[in-house]
mmCIF file of N, CA and C in Angstrom:
data_model
loop_
_atom_site.group_PDB
_atom_site.id
_atom_site.type_symbol
_atom_site.label_atom_id
_atom_site.label_comp_id
_atom_site.label_asym_id
_atom_site.label_seq_id
_atom_site.Cartn_x
_atom_site.Cartn_y
_atom_site.Cartn_z
ATOM 1 N N MET A 1 0.853 -1.173 0.000
ATOM 2 C CA MET A 1 0.000 0.000 0.000
ATOM 3 C C MET A 1 0.895 1.231 0.000
ATOM 4 N N PRO A 2 0.602 2.218 -0.821
ATOM 5 C CA PRO A 2 1.433 3.413 -0.874
ATOM 6 C C PRO A 2 1.191 4.334 0.324
ATOM 7 N N ALA A 3 2.253 5.006 0.745
ATOM 8 C CA ALA A 3 2.155 6.004 1.812
ATOM 9 C C ALA A 3 3.241 7.050 1.601
ATOM 10 N N ALA A 4 2.907 8.298 1.868
ATOM 11 C CA ALA A 4 3.882 9.370 1.736
ATOM 12 C C ALA A 4 4.861 9.363 2.911
ATOM 13 N N ASP A 5 4.416 8.903 4.088
ATOM 14 C CA ASP A 5 5.244 8.880 5.293
ATOM 15 C C ASP A 5 5.217 7.454 5.848
ATOM 16 N N LEU A 6 6.225 6.664 5.493
ATOM 17 C CA LEU A 6 6.225 5.257 5.884
ATOM 18 C C LEU A 6 6.342 5.062 7.393
ATOM 19 N N ASP A 7 7.087 5.921 8.082
ATOM 20 C CA ASP A 7 7.191 5.771 9.531
ATOM 21 C C ASP A 7 5.844 6.025 10.203
ATOM 22 N N ALA A 8 5.107 7.043 9.749
ATOM 23 C CA ALA A 8 3.780 7.318 10.309
ATOM 24 C C ALA A 8 2.804 6.191 9.973
ATOM 25 N N ALA A 9 2.851 5.693 8.747
ATOM 26 C CA ALA A 9 1.967 4.585 8.354
ATOM 27 C C ALA A 9 2.297 3.326 9.158
ATOM 28 N N THR A 10 3.581 3.082 9.375
ATOM 29 C CA THR A 10 3.999 1.934 10.194
ATOM 30 C C THR A 10 3.415 2.052 11.598
ATOM 31 N N ALA A 11 3.551 3.227 12.212
ATOM 32 C CA ALA A 11 3.011 3.433 13.561
ATOM 33 C C ALA A 11 1.496 3.260 13.575
ATOM 34 N N PHE A 12 0.802 3.753 12.556
ATOM 35 C CA PHE A 12 -0.657 3.626 12.463
ATOM 36 C C PHE A 12 -1.072 2.152 12.508
ATOM 37 N N TYR A 13 -0.479 1.328 11.648
ATOM 38 C CA TYR A 13 -0.882 -0.080 11.567
ATOM 39 C C TYR A 13 -0.389 -0.905 12.748
ATOM 40 N N GLU A 14 0.739 -0.544 13.315
ATOM 41 C CA GLU A 14 1.189 -1.239 14.532
ATOM 42 C C GLU A 14 0.221 -0.980 15.679
ATOM 43 N N ARG A 15 -0.210 0.279 15.822
ATOM 44 C CA ARG A 15 -1.144 0.618 16.906
ATOM 45 C C ARG A 15 -2.529 0.031 16.649
ATOM 46 N N LEU A 16 -2.973 0.047 15.408
ATOM 47 C CA LEU A 16 -4.321 -0.428 15.093
ATOM 48 C C LEU A 16 -4.447 -1.941 15.266
ATOM 49 N N PHE A 17 -3.519 -2.693 14.700
ATOM 50 C CA PHE A 17 -3.653 -4.147 14.695
ATOM 51 C C PHE A 17 -2.661 -4.868 15.609
ATOM 52 N N GLY A 18 -1.685 -4.152 16.156
ATOM 53 C CA GLY A 18 -0.668 -4.795 16.979
ATOM 54 C C GLY A 18 0.314 -5.606 16.152
ATOM 55 N N TRP A 19 0.440 -5.276 14.876
ATOM 56 C CA TRP A 19 1.309 -6.020 13.969
ATOM 57 C C TRP A 19 2.771 -5.660 14.171
ATOM 58 N N GLN A 20 3.627 -6.593 13.849
ATOM 59 C CA GLN A 20 5.064 -6.346 13.764
ATOM 60 C C GLN A 20 5.344 -5.929 12.321
ATOM 61 N N ILE A 21 5.954 -4.779 12.133
ATOM 62 C CA ILE A 21 6.241 -4.288 10.787
ATOM 63 C C ILE A 21 7.750 -4.164 10.633
ATOM 64 N N ASN A 22 8.258 -4.741 9.561
ATOM 65 C CA ASN A 22 9.686 -4.831 9.306
ATOM 66 C C ASN A 22 10.091 -3.822 8.230
ATOM 67 N N PRO A 23 10.759 -2.715 8.617
ATOM 68 C CA PRO A 23 11.201 -1.750 7.612
ATOM 69 C C PRO A 23 12.415 -2.291 6.852
ATOM 70 N N ARG A 24 12.198 -2.653 5.616
ATOM 71 C CA ARG A 24 13.255 -3.330 4.871
ATOM 72 C C ARG A 24 13.226 -2.935 3.414
ATOM 73 N N PRO A 25 13.960 -1.963 3.001
ATOM 74 C CA PRO A 25 14.751 -1.016 3.798
ATOM 75 C C PRO A 25 13.897 0.154 4.290
ATOM 76 N N ARG A 26 14.234 0.666 5.462
ATOM 77 C CA ARG A 26 13.468 1.748 6.094
ATOM 78 C C ARG A 26 13.297 2.906 5.114
ATOM 79 N N GLY A 27 12.069 3.397 5.062
ATOM 80 C CA GLY A 27 11.762 4.545 4.221
ATOM 81 C C GLY A 27 11.447 4.211 2.776
ATOM 82 N N GLU A 28 11.636 2.940 2.394
ATOM 83 C CA GLU A 28 11.338 2.524 1.019
ATOM 84 C C GLU A 28 10.234 1.481 0.980
ATOM 85 N N PHE A 29 10.402 0.412 1.755
ATOM 86 C CA PHE A 29 9.410 -0.664 1.811
ATOM 87 C C PHE A 29 9.361 -1.191 3.232
ATOM 88 N N HIS A 30 8.162 -1.275 3.805
ATOM 89 C CA HIS A 30 7.985 -1.801 5.154
ATOM 90 C C HIS A 30 7.051 -3.000 5.065
ATOM 91 N N GLN A 31 7.587 -4.170 5.392
ATOM 92 C CA GLN A 31 6.828 -5.418 5.314
ATOM 93 C C GLN A 31 5.960 -5.558 6.558
ATOM 94 N N MET A 32 4.659 -5.733 6.332
ATOM 95 C CA MET A 32 3.733 -5.972 7.432
ATOM 96 C C MET A 32 3.692 -7.476 7.668
ATOM 97 N N VAL A 33 3.882 -7.872 8.915
ATOM 98 C CA VAL A 33 3.964 -9.298 9.234
ATOM 99 C C VAL A 33 2.890 -9.613 10.280
ATOM 100 N N PRO A 34 1.634 -9.792 9.838
ATOM 101 C CA PRO A 34 0.559 -10.021 10.798
ATOM 102 C C PRO A 34 0.433 -11.459 11.290
ATOM 103 N N GLY A 35 1.391 -12.321 11.031
ATOM 104 C CA GLY A 35 1.321 -13.713 11.486
ATOM 105 C C GLY A 35 1.323 -14.650 10.304
ATOM 106 N N GLU A 36 0.617 -15.744 10.445
ATOM 107 C CA GLU A 36 0.555 -16.746 9.388
ATOM 108 C C GLU A 36 -0.168 -16.209 8.157
ATOM 109 N N GLY A 37 0.181 -16.746 7.010
ATOM 110 C CA GLY A 37 -0.560 -16.418 5.797
ATOM 111 C C GLY A 37 0.081 -15.317 4.987
ATOM 112 N N LEU A 38 -0.750 -14.644 4.215
ATOM 113 C CA LEU A 38 -0.286 -13.597 3.316
ATOM 114 C C LEU A 38 0.182 -12.375 4.093
ATOM 115 N N HIS A 39 1.085 -11.633 3.499
ATOM 116 C CA HIS A 39 1.592 -10.418 4.119
ATOM 117 C C HIS A 39 1.272 -9.211 3.239
ATOM 118 N N LEU A 40 1.235 -8.055 3.864
ATOM 119 C CA LEU A 40 1.047 -6.790 3.170
ATOM 120 C C LEU A 40 2.343 -6.010 3.243
ATOM 121 N N GLY A 41 2.410 -4.928 2.491
ATOM 122 C CA GLY A 41 3.559 -4.054 2.579
ATOM 123 C C GLY A 41 3.168 -2.610 2.375
ATOM 124 N N LEU A 42 3.941 -1.727 2.973
ATOM 125 C CA LEU A 42 3.822 -0.292 2.757
ATOM 126 C C LEU A 42 5.011 0.126 1.909
ATOM 127 N N PHE A 43 4.776 0.956 0.907
ATOM 128 C CA PHE A 43 5.902 1.418 0.108
ATOM 129 C C PHE A 43 5.836 2.923 -0.069
ATOM 130 N N SER A 44 6.994 3.525 -0.282
ATOM 131 C CA SER A 44 7.087 4.961 -0.500
ATOM 132 C C SER A 44 6.421 5.311 -1.820
ATOM 133 N N GLU A 45 5.421 6.174 -1.759
ATOM 134 C CA GLU A 45 4.735 6.535 -3.007
ATOM 135 C C GLU A 45 5.616 7.397 -3.902
ATOM 136 N N THR A 46 6.675 7.983 -3.372
ATOM 137 C CA THR A 46 7.570 8.772 -4.221
ATOM 138 C C THR A 46 8.588 7.885 -4.923
ATOM 139 N N GLY A 47 9.117 6.867 -4.236
ATOM 140 C CA GLY A 47 10.092 5.981 -4.856
ATOM 141 C C GLY A 47 9.474 4.783 -5.525
ATOM 142 N N GLN A 48 8.339 4.331 -5.034
ATOM 143 C CA GLN A 48 7.561 3.222 -5.571
ATOM 144 C C GLN A 48 8.379 1.952 -5.817
ATOM 145 N N PRO A 49 9.195 1.508 -4.831
ATOM 146 C CA PRO A 49 9.971 0.285 -5.051
ATOM 147 C C PRO A 49 9.053 -0.914 -5.277
ATOM 148 N N PRO A 50 9.444 -1.855 -6.089
ATOM 149 C CA PRO A 50 10.733 -2.015 -6.766
ATOM 150 C C PRO A 50 10.766 -1.429 -8.176
ATOM 151 N N ASP A 51 9.865 -0.502 -8.507
ATOM 152 C CA ASP A 51 9.828 0.100 -9.842
ATOM 153 C C ASP A 51 11.184 0.751 -10.147
ATOM 154 N N PRO A 52 11.877 0.320 -11.210
ATOM 155 C CA PRO A 52 13.202 0.871 -11.496
ATOM 156 C C PRO A 52 13.167 2.290 -12.059
ATOM 157 N N ASP A 53 11.998 2.746 -12.543
ATOM 158 C CA ASP A 53 11.908 4.072 -13.134
ATOM 159 C C ASP A 53 10.577 4.715 -12.737
ATOM 160 N N PRO A 54 10.405 5.043 -11.441
ATOM 161 C CA PRO A 54 9.103 5.545 -10.997
ATOM 162 C C PRO A 54 8.819 6.953 -11.504
ATOM 163 N N GLY A 55 7.577 7.175 -11.827
ATOM 164 C CA GLY A 55 7.113 8.508 -12.191
ATOM 165 C C GLY A 55 6.363 9.100 -11.022
ATOM 166 N N PRO A 56 5.670 10.204 -11.235
ATOM 167 C CA PRO A 56 4.869 10.769 -10.154
ATOM 168 C C PRO A 56 3.764 9.785 -9.761
ATOM 169 N N PRO A 57 3.372 9.785 -8.486
ATOM 170 C CA PRO A 57 2.303 8.877 -8.062
ATOM 171 C C PRO A 57 1.029 9.148 -8.857
ATOM 172 N N PRO A 58 0.314 8.097 -9.259
ATOM 173 C CA PRO A 58 -0.948 8.304 -9.976
ATOM 174 C C PRO A 58 -1.991 8.932 -9.054
ATOM 175 N N PRO A 59 -2.928 9.686 -9.590
ATOM 176 C CA PRO A 59 -3.962 10.279 -8.743
ATOM 177 C C PRO A 59 -4.851 9.193 -8.145
ATOM 178 N N ARG A 60 -5.324 9.448 -6.954
ATOM 179 C CA ARG A 60 -6.233 8.517 -6.278
ATOM 180 C C ARG A 60 -7.649 8.769 -6.756
ATOM 181 N N SER A 61 -8.458 7.707 -6.801
ATOM 182 C CA SER A 61 -9.872 7.849 -7.120
ATOM 183 C C SER A 61 -10.659 6.994 -6.150
ATOM 184 N N SER A 62 -11.961 7.114 -6.191
ATOM 185 C CA SER A 62 -12.784 6.304 -5.299
ATOM 186 C C SER A 62 -12.808 4.851 -5.737
ATOM 187 N N ASN A 63 -12.450 4.587 -6.994
ATOM 188 C CA ASN A 63 -12.405 3.215 -7.494
ATOM 189 C C ASN A 63 -10.966 2.724 -7.504
ATOM 190 N N GLN A 64 -10.542 2.219 -6.356
ATOM 191 C CA GLN A 64 -9.200 1.683 -6.225
ATOM 192 C C GLN A 64 -9.295 0.362 -5.479
ATOM 193 N N PRO A 65 -8.246 -0.429 -5.472
ATOM 194 C CA PRO A 65 -8.317 -1.710 -4.771
ATOM 195 C C PRO A 65 -8.615 -1.528 -3.283
ATOM 196 N N ARG A 66 -9.323 -2.486 -2.741
ATOM 197 C CA ARG A 66 -9.604 -2.530 -1.303
ATOM 198 C C ARG A 66 -8.783 -3.652 -0.695
ATOM 199 N N VAL A 67 -8.284 -3.424 0.500
ATOM 200 C CA VAL A 67 -7.578 -4.455 1.247
ATOM 201 C C VAL A 67 -8.540 -4.970 2.310
ATOM 202 N N TYR A 68 -8.803 -6.272 2.292
ATOM 203 C CA TYR A 68 -9.697 -6.894 3.267
ATOM 204 C C TYR A 68 -8.853 -7.535 4.358
ATOM 205 N N ILE A 69 -9.168 -7.211 5.619
ATOM 206 C CA ILE A 69 -8.419 -7.740 6.749
ATOM 207 C C ILE A 69 -9.390 -8.436 7.690
ATOM 208 N N LEU A 70 -9.132 -9.717 7.933
ATOM 209 C CA LEU A 70 -9.931 -10.495 8.867
ATOM 210 C C LEU A 70 -9.514 -10.116 10.285
ATOM 211 N N VAL A 71 -10.471 -9.663 11.094
ATOM 212 C CA VAL A 71 -10.182 -9.238 12.464
ATOM 213 C C VAL A 71 -10.805 -10.221 13.446
ATOM 214 N N ASP A 72 -10.272 -10.238 14.667
ATOM 215 C CA ASP A 72 -10.698 -11.248 15.644
ATOM 216 C C ASP A 72 -11.787 -10.771 16.595
ATOM 217 N N SER A 73 -12.287 -9.549 16.415
ATOM 218 C CA SER A 73 -13.441 -9.075 17.185
ATOM 219 C C SER A 73 -14.284 -8.206 16.253
ATOM 220 N N THR A 74 -15.235 -7.493 16.796
ATOM 221 C CA THR A 74 -16.141 -6.743 15.935
ATOM 222 C C THR A 74 -15.395 -5.695 15.109
ATOM 223 N N PRO A 75 -15.699 -5.585 13.835
ATOM 224 C CA PRO A 75 -15.090 -4.554 13.003
ATOM 225 C C PRO A 75 -15.306 -3.146 13.560
ATOM 226 N N ALA A 76 -16.439 -2.924 14.231
ATOM 227 C CA ALA A 76 -16.724 -1.598 14.789
ATOM 228 C C ALA A 76 -15.649 -1.177 15.790
ATOM 229 N N ASP A 77 -15.128 -2.124 16.572
ATOM 230 C CA ASP A 77 -14.069 -1.805 17.531
ATOM 231 C C ASP A 77 -12.815 -1.316 16.824
ATOM 232 N N TYR A 78 -12.422 -2.018 15.769
ATOM 233 C CA TYR A 78 -11.240 -1.619 14.994
ATOM 234 C C TYR A 78 -11.486 -0.301 14.264
ATOM 235 N N LEU A 79 -12.706 -0.118 13.771
ATOM 236 C CA LEU A 79 -13.042 1.111 13.061
ATOM 237 C C LEU A 79 -12.900 2.315 13.988
ATOM 238 N N ALA A 80 -13.395 2.201 15.198
ATOM 239 C CA ALA A 80 -13.285 3.299 16.164
ATOM 240 C C ALA A 80 -11.817 3.611 16.461
ATOM 241 N N ARG A 81 -11.009 2.577 16.632
ATOM 242 C CA ARG A 81 -9.582 2.774 16.905
ATOM 243 C C ARG A 81 -8.894 3.411 15.693
ATOM 244 N N ALA A 82 -9.256 2.986 14.486
ATOM 245 C CA ALA A 82 -8.666 3.561 13.276
ATOM 246 C C ALA A 82 -8.980 5.055 13.181
ATOM 247 N N VAL A 83 -10.214 5.432 13.495
ATOM 248 C CA VAL A 83 -10.612 6.843 13.450
ATOM 249 C C VAL A 83 -9.810 7.643 14.482
ATOM 250 N N GLU A 84 -9.619 7.085 15.680
ATOM 251 C CA GLU A 84 -8.798 7.757 16.700
ATOM 252 C C GLU A 84 -7.378 7.997 16.202
ATOM 253 N N LEU A 85 -6.886 7.115 15.325
ATOM 254 C CA LEU A 85 -5.527 7.220 14.799
ATOM 255 C C LEU A 85 -5.439 8.086 13.543
ATOM 256 N N GLY A 86 -6.585 8.612 13.069
ATOM 257 C CA GLY A 86 -6.564 9.534 11.934
ATOM 258 C C GLY A 86 -7.244 9.045 10.666
ATOM 259 N N ALA A 87 -7.859 7.864 10.695
ATOM 260 C CA ALA A 87 -8.567 7.339 9.526
ATOM 261 C C ALA A 87 -9.929 8.011 9.388
ATOM 262 N N THR A 88 -10.535 7.856 8.204
ATOM 263 C CA THR A 88 -11.897 8.337 7.982
ATOM 264 C C THR A 88 -12.789 7.149 7.645
ATOM 265 N N VAL A 89 -14.003 7.192 8.117
ATOM 266 C CA VAL A 89 -14.968 6.110 7.910
ATOM 267 C C VAL A 89 -15.461 6.130 6.466
ATOM 268 N N VAL A 90 -15.453 4.955 5.828
ATOM 269 C CA VAL A 90 -16.091 4.796 4.519
ATOM 270 C C VAL A 90 -17.498 4.267 4.748
ATOM 271 N N TRP A 91 -17.632 3.232 5.578
ATOM 272 C CA TRP A 91 -18.952 2.804 6.051
ATOM 273 C C TRP A 91 -18.817 2.167 7.424
ATOM 274 N N GLU A 92 -19.901 2.325 8.194
ATOM 275 C CA GLU A 92 -19.976 1.747 9.540
ATOM 276 C C GLU A 92 -20.214 0.242 9.436
ATOM 277 N N GLN A 93 -20.116 -0.431 10.562
ATOM 278 C CA GLN A 93 -20.299 -1.884 10.586
ATOM 279 C C GLN A 93 -21.664 -2.279 10.054
ATOM 280 N N GLN A 94 -21.652 -3.267 9.179
ATOM 281 C CA GLN A 94 -22.867 -3.817 8.570
ATOM 282 C C GLN A 94 -22.788 -5.345 8.616
ATOM 283 N N TRP A 95 -23.940 -5.980 8.514
ATOM 284 C CA TRP A 95 -24.011 -7.436 8.418
ATOM 285 C C TRP A 95 -24.198 -7.802 6.954
ATOM 286 N N TRP A 96 -23.438 -8.781 6.464
ATOM 287 C CA TRP A 96 -23.593 -9.259 5.096
ATOM 288 C C TRP A 96 -23.957 -10.730 5.183
ATOM 289 N N SER A 97 -25.248 -11.010 5.018
ATOM 290 C CA SER A 97 -25.750 -12.375 5.209
ATOM 291 C C SER A 97 -25.161 -13.352 4.201
ATOM 292 N N GLU A 98 -24.886 -12.891 2.992
ATOM 293 C CA GLU A 98 -24.302 -13.765 1.973
ATOM 294 C C GLU A 98 -23.017 -14.426 2.446
ATOM 295 N N PHE A 99 -22.237 -13.684 3.245
ATOM 296 C CA PHE A 99 -20.954 -14.197 3.732
ATOM 297 C C PHE A 99 -20.956 -14.430 5.236
ATOM 298 N N ASP A 100 -22.123 -14.274 5.878
ATOM 299 C CA ASP A 100 -22.291 -14.598 7.290
ATOM 300 C C ASP A 100 -21.281 -13.874 8.174
ATOM 301 N N GLY A 101 -21.183 -12.555 7.997
ATOM 302 C CA GLY A 101 -20.237 -11.818 8.822
ATOM 303 C C GLY A 101 -20.471 -10.325 8.793
ATOM 304 N N HIS A 102 -19.829 -9.659 9.749
ATOM 305 C CA HIS A 102 -19.854 -8.205 9.827
ATOM 306 C C HIS A 102 -18.660 -7.620 9.089
ATOM 307 N N HIS A 103 -18.854 -6.407 8.585
ATOM 308 C CA HIS A 103 -17.758 -5.694 7.931
ATOM 309 C C HIS A 103 -17.937 -4.200 8.157
ATOM 310 N N ALA A 104 -16.829 -3.479 8.073
ATOM 311 C CA ALA A 104 -16.798 -2.023 8.150
ATOM 312 C C ALA A 104 -15.601 -1.583 7.324
ATOM 313 N N SER A 105 -15.540 -0.304 6.959
ATOM 314 C CA SER A 105 -14.440 0.141 6.120
ATOM 315 C C SER A 105 -13.965 1.533 6.515
ATOM 316 N N PHE A 106 -12.668 1.752 6.336
ATOM 317 C CA PHE A 106 -12.081 3.069 6.541
ATOM 318 C C PHE A 106 -11.047 3.345 5.461
ATOM 319 N N ARG A 107 -10.711 4.630 5.328
ATOM 320 C CA ARG A 107 -9.618 5.059 4.472
ATOM 321 C C ARG A 107 -8.524 5.559 5.411
ATOM 322 N N ASP A 108 -7.329 4.976 5.290
ATOM 323 C CA ASP A 108 -6.239 5.391 6.171
ATOM 324 C C ASP A 108 -5.786 6.811 5.808
ATOM 325 N N PRO A 109 -4.942 7.428 6.627
ATOM 326 C CA PRO A 109 -4.533 8.805 6.343
ATOM 327 C C PRO A 109 -3.805 8.990 5.004
ATOM 328 N N TRP A 110 -3.415 7.906 4.333
ATOM 329 C CA TRP A 110 -2.699 7.980 3.059
ATOM 330 C C TRP A 110 -3.595 7.620 1.875
ATOM 331 N N GLY A 111 -4.897 7.399 2.149
ATOM 332 C CA GLY A 111 -5.857 7.175 1.084
ATOM 333 C C GLY A 111 -6.138 5.727 0.743
ATOM 334 N N ASN A 112 -5.550 4.777 1.464
ATOM 335 C CA ASN A 112 -5.792 3.355 1.203
ATOM 336 C C ASN A 112 -7.088 2.917 1.872
ATOM 337 N N GLN A 113 -7.946 2.224 1.127
ATOM 338 C CA GLN A 113 -9.202 1.741 1.701
ATOM 339 C C GLN A 113 -9.012 0.349 2.286
ATOM 340 N N ILE A 114 -9.416 0.209 3.539
ATOM 341 C CA ILE A 114 -9.322 -1.051 4.268
ATOM 342 C C ILE A 114 -10.738 -1.498 4.624
ATOM 343 N N VAL A 115 -11.042 -2.778 4.386
ATOM 344 C CA VAL A 115 -12.312 -3.358 4.814
ATOM 345 C C VAL A 115 -11.992 -4.337 5.939
ATOM 346 N N LEU A 116 -12.620 -4.117 7.072
ATOM 347 C CA LEU A 116 -12.466 -4.985 8.249
ATOM 348 C C LEU A 116 -13.550 -6.044 8.185
ATOM 349 N N TRP A 117 -13.182 -7.285 8.415
ATOM 350 C CA TRP A 117 -14.125 -8.384 8.237
ATOM 351 C C TRP A 117 -14.055 -9.339 9.417
ATOM 352 N N ASN A 118 -15.227 -9.833 9.858
ATOM 353 C CA ASN A 118 -15.292 -10.833 10.918
ATOM 354 C C ASN A 118 -16.372 -11.840 10.546
ATOM 355 N N TYR A 119 -15.989 -13.107 10.345
ATOM 356 C CA TYR A 119 -16.922 -14.160 9.926
ATOM 357 C C TYR A 119 -17.767 -14.720 11.050
ATOM 358 N N ARG A 120 -17.380 -14.510 12.262
ATOM 359 C CA ARG A 120 -18.061 -15.146 13.378
ATOM 360 C C ARG A 120 -19.358 -14.482 13.762
ATOM 361 N N GLY A 121 -19.686 -13.384 13.131
ATOM 362 C CA GLY A 121 -20.928 -12.694 13.469
ATOM 363 C C GLY A 121 -20.861 -12.003 14.809
ATOM 364 N N GLU A 122 -19.658 -11.726 15.287
ATOM 365 C CA GLU A 122 -19.506 -11.083 16.590
ATOM 366 C C GLU A 122 -19.785 -9.600 16.505
#
């Protein structure tokens, strides 16, 4: 996920999810290590590694990829914490019967949209 300030973005996600984030190399790419499974990363939107010839960052629009994160309690709890850390609400917690779970969404301070998901119906 792109961010203009990788140290601030690292602190945001560490505080929100309690993740260990590995700056490798610091200021260019920060690997998010939330445990087992797939990993995410934060990258400098100015350098855009590993692009060997980066141009200016593309403009953001409302139609961009969403990152879905499975959380271990109600999405509303994480949403409130994200807002305290500087995020903006995209939508409040809702129930989606098709997938038997709650979800909520926010846009982080760098414009990345995150969807919080919980299958347990908590």
